[in-house]
Coordinates of C-alpha atoms in Angstrom, one line a residue:
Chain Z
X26 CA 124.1 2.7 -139.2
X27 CA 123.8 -1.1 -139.1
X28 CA 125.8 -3.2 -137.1
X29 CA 128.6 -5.4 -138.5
X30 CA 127.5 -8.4 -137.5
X31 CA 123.8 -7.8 -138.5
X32 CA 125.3 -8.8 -141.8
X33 CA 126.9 -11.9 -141.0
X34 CA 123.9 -13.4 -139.4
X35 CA 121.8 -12.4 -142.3
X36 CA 124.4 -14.3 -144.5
X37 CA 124.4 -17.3 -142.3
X38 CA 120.5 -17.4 -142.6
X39 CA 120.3 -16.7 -146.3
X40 CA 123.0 -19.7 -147.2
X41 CA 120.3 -22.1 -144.6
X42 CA 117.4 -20.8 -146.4
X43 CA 118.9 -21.9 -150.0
X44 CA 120.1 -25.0 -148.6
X45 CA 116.9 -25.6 -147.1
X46 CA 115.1 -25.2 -150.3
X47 CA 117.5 -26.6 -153.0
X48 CA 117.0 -30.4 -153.5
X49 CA 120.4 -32.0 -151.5
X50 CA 121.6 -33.7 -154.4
X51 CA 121.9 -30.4 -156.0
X52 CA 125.5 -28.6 -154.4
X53 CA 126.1 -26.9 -157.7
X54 CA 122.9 -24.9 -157.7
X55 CA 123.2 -23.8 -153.6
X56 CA 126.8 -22.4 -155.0
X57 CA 125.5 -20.9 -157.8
X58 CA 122.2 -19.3 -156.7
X59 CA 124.3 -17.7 -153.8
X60 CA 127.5 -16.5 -155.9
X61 CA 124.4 -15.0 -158.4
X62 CA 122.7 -12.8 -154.8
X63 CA 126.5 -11.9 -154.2
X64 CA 127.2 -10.6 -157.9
X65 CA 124.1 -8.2 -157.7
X66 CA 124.6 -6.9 -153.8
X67 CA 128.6 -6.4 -155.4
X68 CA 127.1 -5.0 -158.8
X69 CA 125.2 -2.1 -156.7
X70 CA 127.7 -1.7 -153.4
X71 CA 130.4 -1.0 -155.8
X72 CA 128.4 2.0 -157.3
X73 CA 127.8 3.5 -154.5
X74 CA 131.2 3.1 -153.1
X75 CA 133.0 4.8 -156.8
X76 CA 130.2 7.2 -157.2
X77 CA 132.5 10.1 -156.3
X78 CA 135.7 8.2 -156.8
X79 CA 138.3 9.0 -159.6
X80 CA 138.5 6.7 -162.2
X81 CA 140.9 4.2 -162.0
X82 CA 144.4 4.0 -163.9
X83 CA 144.8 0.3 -164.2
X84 CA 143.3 -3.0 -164.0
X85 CA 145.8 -3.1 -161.0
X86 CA 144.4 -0.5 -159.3
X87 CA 140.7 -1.8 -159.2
X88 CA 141.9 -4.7 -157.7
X89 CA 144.0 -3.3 -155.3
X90 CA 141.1 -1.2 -154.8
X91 CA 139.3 -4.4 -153.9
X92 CA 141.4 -5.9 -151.7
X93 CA 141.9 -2.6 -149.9
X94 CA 138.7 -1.1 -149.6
X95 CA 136.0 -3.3 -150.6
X96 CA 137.3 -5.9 -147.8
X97 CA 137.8 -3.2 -145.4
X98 CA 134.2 -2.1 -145.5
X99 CA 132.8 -5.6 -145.9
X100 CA 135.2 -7.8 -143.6
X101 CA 137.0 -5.0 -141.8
X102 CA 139.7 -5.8 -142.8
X103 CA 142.5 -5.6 -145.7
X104 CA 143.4 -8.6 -148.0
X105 CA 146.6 -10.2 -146.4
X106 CA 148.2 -10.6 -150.1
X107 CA 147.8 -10.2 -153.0
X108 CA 149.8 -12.0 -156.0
X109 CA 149.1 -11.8 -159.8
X110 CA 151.1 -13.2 -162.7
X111 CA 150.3 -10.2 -164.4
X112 CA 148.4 -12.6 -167.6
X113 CA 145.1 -11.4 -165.7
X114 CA 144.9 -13.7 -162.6
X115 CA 145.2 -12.4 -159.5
X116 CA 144.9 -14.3 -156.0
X117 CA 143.6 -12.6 -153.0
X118 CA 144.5 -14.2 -149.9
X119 CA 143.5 -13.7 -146.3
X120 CA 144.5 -15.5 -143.8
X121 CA 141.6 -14.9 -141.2
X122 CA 138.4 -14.8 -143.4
X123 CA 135.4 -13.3 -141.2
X124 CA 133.0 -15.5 -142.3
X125 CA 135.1 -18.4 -141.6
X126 CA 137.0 -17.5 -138.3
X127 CA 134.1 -18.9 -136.4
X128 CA 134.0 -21.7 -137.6
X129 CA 137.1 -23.7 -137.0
X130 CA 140.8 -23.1 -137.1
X131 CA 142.2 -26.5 -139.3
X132 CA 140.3 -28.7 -141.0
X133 CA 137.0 -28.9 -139.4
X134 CA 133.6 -28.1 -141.1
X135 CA 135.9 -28.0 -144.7
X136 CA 133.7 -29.2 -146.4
X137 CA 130.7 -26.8 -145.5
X138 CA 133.3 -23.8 -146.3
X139 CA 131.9 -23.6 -150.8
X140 CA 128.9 -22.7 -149.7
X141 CA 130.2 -19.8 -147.2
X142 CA 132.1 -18.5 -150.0
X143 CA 129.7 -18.3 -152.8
X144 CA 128.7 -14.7 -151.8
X145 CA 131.4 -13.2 -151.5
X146 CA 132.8 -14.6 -154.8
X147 CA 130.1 -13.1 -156.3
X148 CA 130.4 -10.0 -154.7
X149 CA 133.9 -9.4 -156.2
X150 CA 132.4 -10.7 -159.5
X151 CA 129.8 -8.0 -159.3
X152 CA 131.9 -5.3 -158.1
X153 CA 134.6 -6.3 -160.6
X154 CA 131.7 -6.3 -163.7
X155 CA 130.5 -3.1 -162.5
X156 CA 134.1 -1.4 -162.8
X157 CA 134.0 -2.8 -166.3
X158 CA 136.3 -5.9 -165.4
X159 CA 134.6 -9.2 -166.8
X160 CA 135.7 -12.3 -165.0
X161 CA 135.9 -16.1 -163.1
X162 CA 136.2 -15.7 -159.1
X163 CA 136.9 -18.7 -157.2
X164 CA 137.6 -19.4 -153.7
X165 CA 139.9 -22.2 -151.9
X166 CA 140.5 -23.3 -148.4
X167 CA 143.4 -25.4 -147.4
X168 CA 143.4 -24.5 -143.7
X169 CA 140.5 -22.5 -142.2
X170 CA 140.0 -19.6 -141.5
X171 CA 142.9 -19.1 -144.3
X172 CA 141.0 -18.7 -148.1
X173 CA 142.3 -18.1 -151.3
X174 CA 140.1 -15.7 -154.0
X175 CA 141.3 -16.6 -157.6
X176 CA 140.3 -14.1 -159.8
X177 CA 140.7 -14.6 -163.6
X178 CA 140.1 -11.6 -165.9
X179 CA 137.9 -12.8 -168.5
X180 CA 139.4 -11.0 -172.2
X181 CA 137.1 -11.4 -175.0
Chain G
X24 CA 149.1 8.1 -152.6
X25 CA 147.2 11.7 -152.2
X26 CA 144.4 9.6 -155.4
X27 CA 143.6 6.8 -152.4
X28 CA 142.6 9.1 -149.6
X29 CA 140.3 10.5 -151.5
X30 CA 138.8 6.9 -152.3
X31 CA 138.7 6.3 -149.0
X32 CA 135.0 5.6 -147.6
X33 CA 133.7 5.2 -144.2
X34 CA 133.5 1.7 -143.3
X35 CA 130.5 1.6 -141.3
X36 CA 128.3 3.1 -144.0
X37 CA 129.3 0.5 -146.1
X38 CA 128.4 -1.8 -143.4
X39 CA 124.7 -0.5 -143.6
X40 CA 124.7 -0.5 -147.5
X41 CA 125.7 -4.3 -147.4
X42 CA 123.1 -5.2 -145.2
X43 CA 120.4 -3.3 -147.1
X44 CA 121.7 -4.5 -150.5
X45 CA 122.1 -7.9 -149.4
X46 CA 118.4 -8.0 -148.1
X47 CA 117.2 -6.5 -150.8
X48 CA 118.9 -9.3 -152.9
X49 CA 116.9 -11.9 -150.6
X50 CA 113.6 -10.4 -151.0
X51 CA 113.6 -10.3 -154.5
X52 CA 115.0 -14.2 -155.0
X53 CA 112.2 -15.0 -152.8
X54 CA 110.1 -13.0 -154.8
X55 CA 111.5 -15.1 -158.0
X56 CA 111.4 -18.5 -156.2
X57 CA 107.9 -17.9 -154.4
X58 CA 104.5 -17.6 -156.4
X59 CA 102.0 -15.3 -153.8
X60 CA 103.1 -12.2 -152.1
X61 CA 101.9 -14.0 -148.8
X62 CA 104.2 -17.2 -149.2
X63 CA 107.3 -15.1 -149.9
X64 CA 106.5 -13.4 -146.0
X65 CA 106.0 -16.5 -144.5
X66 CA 109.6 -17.2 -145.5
X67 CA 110.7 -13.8 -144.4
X68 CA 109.3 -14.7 -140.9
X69 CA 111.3 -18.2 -140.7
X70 CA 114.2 -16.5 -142.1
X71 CA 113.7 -13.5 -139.0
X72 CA 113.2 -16.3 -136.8
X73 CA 116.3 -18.2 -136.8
X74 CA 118.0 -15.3 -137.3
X75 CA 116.5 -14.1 -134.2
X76 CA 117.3 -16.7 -131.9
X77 CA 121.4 -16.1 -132.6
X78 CA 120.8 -12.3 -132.2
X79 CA 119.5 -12.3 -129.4
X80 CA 122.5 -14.2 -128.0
X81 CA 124.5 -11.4 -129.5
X82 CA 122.1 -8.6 -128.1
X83 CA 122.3 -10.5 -124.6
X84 CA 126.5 -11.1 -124.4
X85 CA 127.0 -7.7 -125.2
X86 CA 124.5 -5.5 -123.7
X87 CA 124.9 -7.6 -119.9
X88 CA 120.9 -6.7 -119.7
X89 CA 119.6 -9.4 -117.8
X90 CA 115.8 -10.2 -117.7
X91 CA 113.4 -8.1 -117.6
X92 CA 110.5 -7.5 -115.2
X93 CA 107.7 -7.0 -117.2
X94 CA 106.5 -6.4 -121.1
X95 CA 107.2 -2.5 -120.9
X96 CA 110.8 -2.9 -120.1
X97 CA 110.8 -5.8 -123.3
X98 CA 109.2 -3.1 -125.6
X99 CA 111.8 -0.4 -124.4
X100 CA 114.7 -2.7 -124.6
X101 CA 113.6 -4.0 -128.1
X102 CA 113.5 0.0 -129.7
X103 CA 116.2 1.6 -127.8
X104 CA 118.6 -1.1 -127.2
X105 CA 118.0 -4.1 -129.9
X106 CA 116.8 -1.9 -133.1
X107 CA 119.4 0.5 -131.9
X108 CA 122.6 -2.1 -131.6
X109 CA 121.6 -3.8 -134.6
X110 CA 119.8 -1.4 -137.3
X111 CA 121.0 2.2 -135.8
X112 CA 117.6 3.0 -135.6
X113 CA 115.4 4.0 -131.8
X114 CA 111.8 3.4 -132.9
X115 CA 109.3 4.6 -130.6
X116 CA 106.5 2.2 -128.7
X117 CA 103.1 2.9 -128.0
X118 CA 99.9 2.4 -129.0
X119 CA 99.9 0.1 -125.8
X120 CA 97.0 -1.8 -125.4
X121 CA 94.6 -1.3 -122.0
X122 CA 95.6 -4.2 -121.1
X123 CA 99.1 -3.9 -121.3
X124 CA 100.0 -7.1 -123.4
X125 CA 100.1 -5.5 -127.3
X126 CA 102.3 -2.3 -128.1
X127 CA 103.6 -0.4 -131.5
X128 CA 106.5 -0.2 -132.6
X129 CA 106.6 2.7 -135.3
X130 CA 109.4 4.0 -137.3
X131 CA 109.5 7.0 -139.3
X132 CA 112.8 5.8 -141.1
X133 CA 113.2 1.9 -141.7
X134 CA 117.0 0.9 -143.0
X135 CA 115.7 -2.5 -144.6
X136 CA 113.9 -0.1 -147.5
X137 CA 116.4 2.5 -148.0
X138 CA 116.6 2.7 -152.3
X139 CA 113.5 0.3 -152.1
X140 CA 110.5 0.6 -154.4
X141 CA 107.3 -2.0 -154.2
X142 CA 106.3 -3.3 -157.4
X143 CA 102.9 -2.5 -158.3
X144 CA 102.2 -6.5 -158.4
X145 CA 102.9 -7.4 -155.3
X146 CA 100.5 -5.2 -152.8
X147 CA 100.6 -7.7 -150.1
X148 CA 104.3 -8.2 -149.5
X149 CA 105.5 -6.8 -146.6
X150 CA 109.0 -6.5 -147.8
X151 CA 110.6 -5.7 -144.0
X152 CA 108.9 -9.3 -142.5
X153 CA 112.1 -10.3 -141.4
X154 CA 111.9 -8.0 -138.6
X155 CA 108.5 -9.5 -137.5
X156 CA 110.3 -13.1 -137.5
X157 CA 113.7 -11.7 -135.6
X158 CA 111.4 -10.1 -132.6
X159 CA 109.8 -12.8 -132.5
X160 CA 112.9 -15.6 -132.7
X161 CA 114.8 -13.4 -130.1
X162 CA 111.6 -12.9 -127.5
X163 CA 111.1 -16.9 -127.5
X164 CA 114.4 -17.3 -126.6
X165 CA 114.0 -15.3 -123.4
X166 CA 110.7 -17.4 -122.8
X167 CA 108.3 -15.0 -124.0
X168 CA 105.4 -16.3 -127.0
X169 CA 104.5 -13.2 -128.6
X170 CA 102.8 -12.7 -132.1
X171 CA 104.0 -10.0 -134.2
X172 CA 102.8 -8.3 -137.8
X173 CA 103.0 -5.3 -140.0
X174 CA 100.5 -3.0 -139.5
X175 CA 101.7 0.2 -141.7
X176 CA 104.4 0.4 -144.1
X177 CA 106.3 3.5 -145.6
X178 CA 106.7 1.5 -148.9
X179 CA 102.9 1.1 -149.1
X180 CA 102.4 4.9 -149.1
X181 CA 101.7 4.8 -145.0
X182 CA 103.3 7.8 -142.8
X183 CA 105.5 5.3 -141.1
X184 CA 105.9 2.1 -140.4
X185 CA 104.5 0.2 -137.7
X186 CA 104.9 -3.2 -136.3
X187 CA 102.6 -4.3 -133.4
X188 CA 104.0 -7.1 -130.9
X189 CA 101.3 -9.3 -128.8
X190 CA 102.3 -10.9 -125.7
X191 CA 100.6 -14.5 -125.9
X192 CA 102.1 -16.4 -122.9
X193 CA 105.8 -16.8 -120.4
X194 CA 107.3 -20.1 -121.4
X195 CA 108.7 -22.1 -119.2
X196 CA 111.9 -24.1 -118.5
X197 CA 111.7 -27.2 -119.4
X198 CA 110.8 -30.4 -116.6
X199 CA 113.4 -32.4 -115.7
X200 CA 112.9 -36.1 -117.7
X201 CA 110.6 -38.1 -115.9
X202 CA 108.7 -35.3 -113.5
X203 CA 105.1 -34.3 -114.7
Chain R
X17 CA 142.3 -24.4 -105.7
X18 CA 140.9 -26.1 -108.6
X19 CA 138.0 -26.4 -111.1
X20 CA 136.9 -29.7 -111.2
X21 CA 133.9 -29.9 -114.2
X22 CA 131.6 -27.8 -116.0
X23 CA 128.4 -28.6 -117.8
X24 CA 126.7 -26.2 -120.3
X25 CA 122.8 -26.9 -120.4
X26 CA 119.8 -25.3 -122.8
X27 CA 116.4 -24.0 -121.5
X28 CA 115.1 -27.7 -122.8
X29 CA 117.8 -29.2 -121.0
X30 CA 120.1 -30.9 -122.8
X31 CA 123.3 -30.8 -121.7
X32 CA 125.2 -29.0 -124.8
X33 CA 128.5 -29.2 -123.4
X34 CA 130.1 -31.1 -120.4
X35 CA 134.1 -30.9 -119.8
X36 CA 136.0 -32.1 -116.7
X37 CA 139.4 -31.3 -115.7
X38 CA 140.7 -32.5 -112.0
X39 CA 137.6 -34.7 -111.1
X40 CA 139.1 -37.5 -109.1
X41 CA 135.9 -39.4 -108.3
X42 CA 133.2 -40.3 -111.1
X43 CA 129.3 -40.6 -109.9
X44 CA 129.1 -44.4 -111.1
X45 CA 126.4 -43.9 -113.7
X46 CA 126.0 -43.0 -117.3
X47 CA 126.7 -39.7 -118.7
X48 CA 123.5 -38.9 -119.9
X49 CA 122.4 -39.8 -116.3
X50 CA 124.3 -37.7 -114.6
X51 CA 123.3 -35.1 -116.7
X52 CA 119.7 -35.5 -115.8
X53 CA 120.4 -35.6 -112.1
X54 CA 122.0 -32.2 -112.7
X55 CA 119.4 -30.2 -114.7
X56 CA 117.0 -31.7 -112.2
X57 CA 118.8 -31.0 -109.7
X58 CA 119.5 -27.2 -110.8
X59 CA 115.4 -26.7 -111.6
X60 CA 114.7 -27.8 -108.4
X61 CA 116.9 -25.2 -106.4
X62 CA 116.1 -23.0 -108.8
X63 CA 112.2 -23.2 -108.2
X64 CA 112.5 -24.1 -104.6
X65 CA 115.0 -20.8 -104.0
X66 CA 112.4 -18.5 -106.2
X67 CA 109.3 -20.0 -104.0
X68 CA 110.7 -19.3 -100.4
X69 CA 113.0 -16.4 -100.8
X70 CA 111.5 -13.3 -98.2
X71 CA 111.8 -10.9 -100.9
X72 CA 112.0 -10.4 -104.9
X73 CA 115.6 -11.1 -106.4
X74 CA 117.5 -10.6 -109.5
X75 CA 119.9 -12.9 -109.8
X76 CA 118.7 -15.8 -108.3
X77 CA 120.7 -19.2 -107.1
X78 CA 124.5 -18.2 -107.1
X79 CA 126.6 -21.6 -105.9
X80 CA 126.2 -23.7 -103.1
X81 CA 129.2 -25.8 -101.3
X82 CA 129.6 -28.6 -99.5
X83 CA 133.0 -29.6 -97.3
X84 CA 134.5 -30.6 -100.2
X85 CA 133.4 -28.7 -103.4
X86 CA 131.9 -25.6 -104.5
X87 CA 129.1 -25.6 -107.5
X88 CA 128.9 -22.2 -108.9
X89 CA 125.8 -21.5 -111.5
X90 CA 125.4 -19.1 -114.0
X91 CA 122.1 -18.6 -115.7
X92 CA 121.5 -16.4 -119.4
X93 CA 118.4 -14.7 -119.8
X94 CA 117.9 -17.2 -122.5
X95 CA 118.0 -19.6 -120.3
X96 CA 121.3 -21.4 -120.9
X97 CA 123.1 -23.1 -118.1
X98 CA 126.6 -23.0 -116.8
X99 CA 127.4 -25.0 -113.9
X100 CA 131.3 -25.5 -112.5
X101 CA 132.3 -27.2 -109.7
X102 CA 135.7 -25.9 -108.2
X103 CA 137.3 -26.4 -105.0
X104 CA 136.2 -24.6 -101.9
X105 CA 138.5 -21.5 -101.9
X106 CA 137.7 -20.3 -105.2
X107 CA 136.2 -17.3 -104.8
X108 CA 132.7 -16.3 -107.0
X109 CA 132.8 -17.6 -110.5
X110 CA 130.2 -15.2 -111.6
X111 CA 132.8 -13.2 -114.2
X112 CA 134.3 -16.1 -115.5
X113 CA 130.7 -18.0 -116.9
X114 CA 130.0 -14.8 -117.8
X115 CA 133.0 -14.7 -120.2
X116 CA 132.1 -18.3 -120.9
X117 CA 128.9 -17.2 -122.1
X118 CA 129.9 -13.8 -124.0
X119 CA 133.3 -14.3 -125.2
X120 CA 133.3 -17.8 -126.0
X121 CA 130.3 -19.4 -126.7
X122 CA 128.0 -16.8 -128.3
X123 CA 131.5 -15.8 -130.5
X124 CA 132.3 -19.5 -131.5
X125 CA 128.7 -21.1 -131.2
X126 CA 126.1 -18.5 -132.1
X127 CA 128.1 -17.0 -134.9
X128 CA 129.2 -20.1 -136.0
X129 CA 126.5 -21.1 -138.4
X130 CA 127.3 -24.7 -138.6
X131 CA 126.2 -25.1 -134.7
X132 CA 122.8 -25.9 -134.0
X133 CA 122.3 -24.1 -130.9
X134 CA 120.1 -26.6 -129.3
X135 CA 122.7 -29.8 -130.1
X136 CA 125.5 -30.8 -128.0
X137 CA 128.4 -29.0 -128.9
X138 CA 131.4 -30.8 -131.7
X139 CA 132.9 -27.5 -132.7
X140 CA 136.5 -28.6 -132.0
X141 CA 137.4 -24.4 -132.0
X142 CA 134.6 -24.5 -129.3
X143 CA 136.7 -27.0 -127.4
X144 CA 140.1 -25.5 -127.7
X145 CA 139.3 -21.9 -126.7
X146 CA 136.9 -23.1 -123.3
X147 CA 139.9 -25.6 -122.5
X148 CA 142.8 -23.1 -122.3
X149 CA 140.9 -20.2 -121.0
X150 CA 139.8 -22.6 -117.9
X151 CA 143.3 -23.8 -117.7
X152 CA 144.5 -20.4 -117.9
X153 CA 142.6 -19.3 -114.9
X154 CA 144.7 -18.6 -111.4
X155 CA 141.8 -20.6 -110.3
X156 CA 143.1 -23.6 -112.0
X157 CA 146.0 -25.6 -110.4
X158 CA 145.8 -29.3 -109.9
X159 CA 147.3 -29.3 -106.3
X160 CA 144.4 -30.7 -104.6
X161 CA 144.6 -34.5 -106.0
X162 CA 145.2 -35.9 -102.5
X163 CA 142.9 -34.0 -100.6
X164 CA 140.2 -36.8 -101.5

């Protein structure tokens, strides 16, 4: 069994490395070629967390699901609240964010927070896709280690 | 309610599945970003590097082990404490050299490669290099220069894996400014 | 009782991190000064202690006083630093850089990935949580003003 901060310092390391090799002038692609390595760790995590899992009765449910047990095995910890105006977006907020509770309480570091975030909004994304809901996830900070998850069910 | 227990899954193996999942995810954008086999684990061994000098730090605060008398205790205290805390694995060492400065470290079960097949192009990565850059990162830090490489690897159809550590030199404090 | 400064110093030595609280008299030079007077100062007694001690020893130099003030050190084996100077009937210090080390700086520093670990500290969190653990300590009462 790996330890849980083994993860986190392999996260730190892995957002350096793609700073460190992305041209500076390019924030966009950091964000995006980290939310991309978070929506295929989420893609696969997710299957082997529902492998023996009923299925679920609701889009509801899978993200409850998500903000219960997803965030309790990857940030030990449940989602503080979770609010939806039930037209298929949903906000997930916790108000102490384990990848940002070392960082600063208030508005320190702010703006280094996107690129902290890009993972895991692509691990919802992934996990999300692989329980057959398509859609946006977004993150915002106001007041660290407080963030916001937007998720916007994608109907086609 | 009776439907969520049932859900439920232990938190600390999904813990290990993250970790291996998300390195897996590295490897392969290295592999994608990277043109030989040999450049992609020279950035594994940066990558283990810095990660290694924070762990250490980790390993250090909460284990209270203080420094150690000579390169046996390091090579114990790397399997059975460091690989242990951090990868919930004990390899064993041996394979000392006579001189006492090179050991093995070999694992019969390595949890970076759990689910993980080698691609028949790419014969020379050594997809677990991270750990070579880590033990490396984390020895500096306590003043000791030591190279470290892959010597057998499970995914290459070898028994078990086996990563040898070389003691080069102790470093040193650094001089006040000014004295020579 | 009282604490009067600390300073937080790499294995290259630069001084990472220096707070004071009750210091009532400044050494008259620059900071960065001082701060080489100090790591000097520390490797010296450090190497000296090592060379003439009759026997092997673990844990090296501890504090030294003087009729005024105490310096207590604290050494990782990565080499990092912690030196605080306290008045004379504080007793040893050892726990508290200890928890310095541990359960602030490798928590807020190490794991904070915006740190470099070998530049002087700006993490304001950093700053917040060393300040009112220090001022929390029985240890810390600024009674001793006119004792100088």
């Amino acid at each position: 069994m790996a330890d849980d901060f083994i993860f986190d310092f392999l996260h730190m390391e892995i957002v350096n490395f793609v700073q460190r090799t992305t041209s500076p002038d390019d924030k966009d692609k950091v964000i995006s070629k980290l939310e991309q390595m978070g929506y295929r760790v989420g893609q696969s995590l997710i299957e082997k967390f529902t492998r023996e899992s009923p299925r679920f009765s609701s889009e509801l449910d899978i993200i409850k699901f998500v903000c219960k047990d997803l965030w309790n095995g990857v940030y030990k910890k449940q989602v503080d609240n979770l609010r939806t105006n039930h037209q298929g977006v949903y906000v997930l907020q916790d108000n102490k964010f384990r990848l940002l509770t070392q960082m600063s309480s208030g508005k320190q570091y702010m703006e280094a927070a996107p690129q902290y975030l890009a993972f895991p909004c692509g691990l919802i994304r992934g996990g999300l896709a692989n329980l057959g809901v398509n859609c946006v996830v977004t993150a915002e900070v106001s007041t660290m280690p407080a963030c916001k998850f937007q998720v916007m069910i994608q109907r086609t | 309610m009776s439907r969520q227990s049932s859900r439920a899954t232990d938190p600390r193996k999904i813990s290990q599945e993250l970790f291996t999942l998300t390195y897996g995810a590295l490897v392969a954008q290295l592999v994608k970003d990277y043109e030989g086999d040999e450049e992609v684990n020279k950035q594994l061994d940066k990558m283990g590097y810095n990660i290694g000098i924070r762990l250490v730090e980790d390993f250090l605060a909460r284990s209270g082990i203080g420094r150690c008398n000579d390169f046996r205790e390091t090579a114990d205290i790397i399997a059975k404490s460091g690989f242990r805390m951090f990868l919930g694995v004990t390899p064993s060492v041996s394979n000392w050299s006579p001189a006492g400065d090179e050991f093995s470290l070999l694992m019969d079960n390595n949890p970076l490669t759990d689910f993980v097949e080698l691609p028949e192009d790419h014969s020379n990565l050594n997809y677990s290099n991270v750990l070579c850059g880590v033990i490396r990162g984390a020895l500096e830090s306590v003043q000791m220069d030591v190279s470290v490489r892959f010597v057998q690897d499970t995914l290459k159809g070898d028994n078990q894996t086996e990563i040898r550590v070389k003691f080069i030199q102790r470093l040193e404090d650094a001089l006040p400014a000014g004295e020579e | 009782m009282t604490i009067y400064n600390l300073y937080v110093f790499d294995r290259f030595g630069t001084c990472l991190f220096y707070q004071e609280w009750n210091r009532y008299k400044q050494s008259g030079m620059s900071k960065d000064e001082e701060y080489k007077l100090m790591y000097g100062l520390i490797f010296s007694i450090k190497s000296f202690i090592s060379r003439i001690s009759p026997m092997d020893f673990k844990d090296g130099f501890l504090n030294y006083s003087t009729n005024c003030y105490r310096l207590h050190f604290f050494e990782t084996p990565s080499g990092l630093k912690f030196i605080l100077n306290t008045g004379l009937n504080v007793g040893p210090m050892r726990e508290v850089l200890q928890h310095l080390y541990s359960g602030i700086y490798v928590d807020l520093i190490v794991r904070n990935p915006l740190c470099s670990l070998n530049k002087p500290i700006e993490s304001l969190l950093f700053k917040t949580k060393l300040d009112a653990y220090i001022r929390g300590l029985p240890a810390f009462t600024a009674d001793e003003g006119t004792q100088h």
